[in-house]
XYZ file of C-alpha atoms in Angstrom:
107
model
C -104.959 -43.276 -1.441
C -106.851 -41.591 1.448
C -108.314 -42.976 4.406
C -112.247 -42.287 4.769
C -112.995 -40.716 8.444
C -115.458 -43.036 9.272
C -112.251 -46.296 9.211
C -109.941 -43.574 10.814
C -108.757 -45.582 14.625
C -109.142 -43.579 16.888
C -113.367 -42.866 17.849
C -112.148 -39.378 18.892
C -110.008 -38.641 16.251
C -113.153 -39.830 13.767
C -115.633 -37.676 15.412
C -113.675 -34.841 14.662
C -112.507 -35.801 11.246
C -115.979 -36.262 10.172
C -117.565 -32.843 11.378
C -115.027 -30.834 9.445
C -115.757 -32.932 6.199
C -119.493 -32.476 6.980
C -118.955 -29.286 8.060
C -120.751 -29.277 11.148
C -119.747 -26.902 13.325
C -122.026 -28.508 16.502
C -120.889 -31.917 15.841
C -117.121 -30.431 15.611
C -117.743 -28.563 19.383
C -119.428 -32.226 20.487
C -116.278 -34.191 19.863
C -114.351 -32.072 21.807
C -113.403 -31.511 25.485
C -115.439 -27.824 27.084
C -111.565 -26.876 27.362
C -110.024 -27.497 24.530
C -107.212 -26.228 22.932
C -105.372 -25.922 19.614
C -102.506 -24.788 17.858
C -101.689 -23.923 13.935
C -97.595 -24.149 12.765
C -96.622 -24.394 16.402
C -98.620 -21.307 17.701
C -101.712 -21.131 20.124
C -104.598 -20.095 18.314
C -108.135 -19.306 20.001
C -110.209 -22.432 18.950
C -113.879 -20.748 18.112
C -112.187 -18.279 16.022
C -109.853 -20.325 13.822
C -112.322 -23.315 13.481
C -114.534 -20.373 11.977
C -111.970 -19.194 9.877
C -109.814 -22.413 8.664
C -113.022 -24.650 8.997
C -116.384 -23.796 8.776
C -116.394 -19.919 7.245
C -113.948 -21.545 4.441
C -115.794 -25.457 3.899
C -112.253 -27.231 5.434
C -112.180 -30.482 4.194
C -109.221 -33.400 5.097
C -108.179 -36.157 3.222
C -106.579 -38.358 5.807
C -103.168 -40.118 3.550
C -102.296 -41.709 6.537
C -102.660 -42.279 10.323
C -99.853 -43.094 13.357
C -99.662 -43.317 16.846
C -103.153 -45.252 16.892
C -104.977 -43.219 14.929
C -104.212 -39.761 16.489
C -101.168 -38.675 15.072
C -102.274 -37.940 11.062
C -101.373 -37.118 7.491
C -103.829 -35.132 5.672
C -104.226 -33.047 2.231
C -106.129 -30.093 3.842
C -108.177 -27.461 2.018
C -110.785 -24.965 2.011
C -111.743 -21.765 0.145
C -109.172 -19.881 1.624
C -105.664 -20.836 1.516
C -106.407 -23.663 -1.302
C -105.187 -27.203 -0.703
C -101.735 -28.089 1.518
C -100.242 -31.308 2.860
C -100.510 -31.407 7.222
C -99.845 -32.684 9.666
C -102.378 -33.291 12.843
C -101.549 -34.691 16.256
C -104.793 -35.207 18.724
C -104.610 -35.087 22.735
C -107.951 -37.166 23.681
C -109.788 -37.538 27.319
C -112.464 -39.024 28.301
C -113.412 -40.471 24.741
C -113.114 -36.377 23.213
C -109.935 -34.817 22.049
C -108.838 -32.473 24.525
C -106.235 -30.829 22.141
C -105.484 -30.506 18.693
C -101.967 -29.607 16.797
C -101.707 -28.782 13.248
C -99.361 -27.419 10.889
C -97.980 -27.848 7.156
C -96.115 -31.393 6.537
């Protein structure tokens, strides 16, 4: 059973969940901090060009399976037209009401 992003916890965490499954890249740069960062299976990506690639060049979509850690600390069956569909995991940094850094990786 997934969990839709609009009852995810965490306002932050939502934001962000619901721009990649709407794919909108403006409301995706809006939920987060003018500094953040990211990382992919535990390496430092640059944010504008993966979100391009993984997200919004590729229609990313998440189905959230379950949340932790008040809602920023996730489960998700991640895909898009590139690498297909995979189980991962996401962990969210947030400040100031926007996440200020992003972690994911397979699960």
């Amino acid at each position: 059973m997934t969990i839709p992003a609009d009852r995810l916890s965490d306002p932050a965490v939502r934001a962000l969940v619901a721009a990649i499954n709407s794919n909108d890249e403006q409301a995706f740069f809006a939920a987060l901090t003018p500094d953040a960062t990211m990382s992919d299976d535990g390496s430092d990506r640059d944010l504008r060009q993966w979100s391009d690639q993984e997200i919004f060049g590729s229609r990313g979509h998440m189905d959230v399976e379950s949340e932790s850690d008040g809602g920023r600390s996730l489960v998700a069956n991640y895909r898009n037209d590139t690498w297909g569909a995979m189980r991962t995991r996401w962990s969210f940094t947030v400040a100031d009401g926007k996440v200020s850094r992003f972690e994911t990786g397979q699960a």
